XYZ file of C-alpha atoms in Angstrom:
154
model
C 52.467 98.689 96.672
C 53.215 96.022 94.057
C 49.686 95.659 93.180
C 49.144 99.265 92.712
C 52.434 99.502 90.550
C 50.680 96.451 88.413
C 47.530 98.060 87.907
C 49.370 101.385 86.713
C 51.180 99.566 84.132
C 48.163 97.375 82.960
C 46.250 100.639 82.513
C 49.385 102.281 81.060
C 49.633 99.287 78.299
C 45.772 99.184 77.738
C 46.148 102.890 76.825
C 49.163 102.243 74.663
C 47.583 99.522 72.830
C 44.830 101.770 71.712
C 47.116 104.144 70.190
C 47.937 104.452 66.426
C 50.806 101.927 65.388
C 52.957 104.678 64.298
C 52.736 106.525 67.628
C 53.737 102.966 69.263
C 56.629 102.320 67.197
C 57.865 105.981 67.366
C 57.556 105.510 71.175
C 59.290 102.158 71.260
C 62.181 103.505 69.245
C 62.711 106.729 71.304
C 62.761 104.633 74.569
C 65.320 102.333 72.895
C 67.633 105.521 71.943
C 67.056 107.181 75.311
C 68.192 103.762 77.184
C 71.015 103.332 74.834
C 72.442 106.752 75.369
C 72.051 106.415 79.049
C 73.853 102.964 78.974
C 76.592 104.153 76.915
C 77.239 106.758 79.234
C 77.181 104.732 82.314
C 79.378 101.806 80.866
C 82.100 104.557 79.826
C 81.880 106.058 83.376
C 81.413 109.420 81.967
C 77.792 110.149 82.781
C 77.571 114.132 83.233
C 74.519 115.752 82.820
C 76.105 118.551 80.942
C 77.748 116.380 78.468
C 74.283 114.459 78.019
C 71.766 117.209 78.092
C 73.639 120.606 76.763
C 75.967 118.663 74.378
C 72.968 116.010 73.160
C 70.790 119.250 72.269
C 73.251 121.895 71.169
C 76.342 120.186 70.240
C 79.905 120.053 71.653
C 80.632 123.637 71.056
C 78.204 124.916 73.399
C 80.241 123.144 76.510
C 83.282 124.695 74.919
C 82.515 128.442 75.098
C 84.976 130.727 76.684
C 88.748 131.450 76.512
C 91.430 128.766 77.667
C 94.732 128.708 78.783
C 96.711 125.921 77.806
C 99.924 124.451 79.034
C 102.164 122.499 76.448
C 104.704 120.582 78.039
C 107.206 117.882 76.957
C 108.479 114.641 78.810
C 111.793 114.957 79.719
C 112.201 118.761 79.918
C 113.727 119.659 83.098
C 111.946 123.329 82.698
C 108.561 121.762 81.893
C 109.082 119.307 85.085
C 109.695 122.070 87.464
C 106.862 123.926 86.007
C 103.932 121.183 86.546
C 103.812 122.020 90.417
C 103.166 125.411 89.746
C 100.355 124.624 87.206
C 98.804 122.184 89.643
C 98.711 124.891 92.289
C 97.220 127.171 89.598
C 94.412 124.655 88.946
C 93.307 124.573 92.519
C 93.391 128.324 92.979
C 92.282 129.655 89.529
C 89.004 131.709 90.211
C 88.914 133.370 86.855
C 86.482 132.577 83.986
C 89.545 130.821 82.220
C 89.289 127.207 81.723
C 92.840 125.704 82.170
C 94.093 122.678 80.030
C 97.429 120.765 79.893
C 98.779 118.608 77.330
C 101.990 116.764 76.542
C 103.103 117.875 73.097
C 102.787 114.452 71.802
C 98.942 114.530 72.794
C 97.967 117.461 70.637
C 100.528 117.928 67.989
C 97.980 119.500 65.522
C 97.554 122.343 68.225
C 101.257 122.640 68.588
C 101.620 123.007 64.862
C 98.579 125.511 64.797
C 100.188 127.547 67.778
C 103.508 127.623 66.287
C 105.025 126.479 69.567
C 108.625 126.055 69.112
C 109.721 125.819 72.902
C 108.700 123.899 76.079
C 106.922 124.827 78.401
C 104.763 127.129 76.571
C 101.443 128.682 77.677
C 98.713 129.735 75.155
C 95.785 131.787 75.600
C 92.963 130.712 72.852
C 89.343 132.251 72.247
C 85.925 130.308 71.720
C 87.016 129.419 68.228
C 90.477 127.582 69.452
C 92.438 130.490 67.951
C 95.611 131.789 69.650
C 95.015 135.004 71.326
C 98.383 135.495 73.182
C 101.086 133.856 74.382
C 102.046 133.953 78.301
C 105.727 134.831 78.672
C 105.768 136.234 82.350
C 106.829 134.442 85.348
C 106.185 130.796 85.815
C 104.693 130.793 89.236
C 101.168 130.151 89.924
C 100.676 133.628 91.493
C 101.801 135.415 88.477
C 99.932 133.424 85.841
C 96.692 133.789 88.451
C 97.404 137.816 87.914
C 97.602 137.430 84.393
C 94.089 135.437 84.353
C 92.511 138.133 86.262
C 93.288 140.847 83.789
C 91.820 139.048 80.817
C 88.318 140.312 79.758
C 85.353 137.836 79.154
């Protein structure tokens, strides 16, 4: 097995040496960047084929298509604290095409300002372009929010 691998590698190197210098340089550079790309993914613990294949070829926006429901909360807010378990329940029971995200107000101050959020907790529906479509003002229970999500068209 080892001898066979050695023969295969030797044959590959022989063929490689016959190639034009530009092809050899481009091949080495390509191998370097692919290796570096994979290494960075493994080192940071975020190795995910969707991130590296889709985002790598088509850009980050292609992964973020679709509407999102965003839950904004504030540390120390009693209403937010009582809603967090319902939001967690919603995340496990959500079967809609809508992606769920949640942020403490200090994590995304730009979005808090963009969506003109004045009170917490707030639940905002955004579109593909991260523009506000609607603000959910119904009951703060997982079932009610899930019913709201089912009514939203793609």
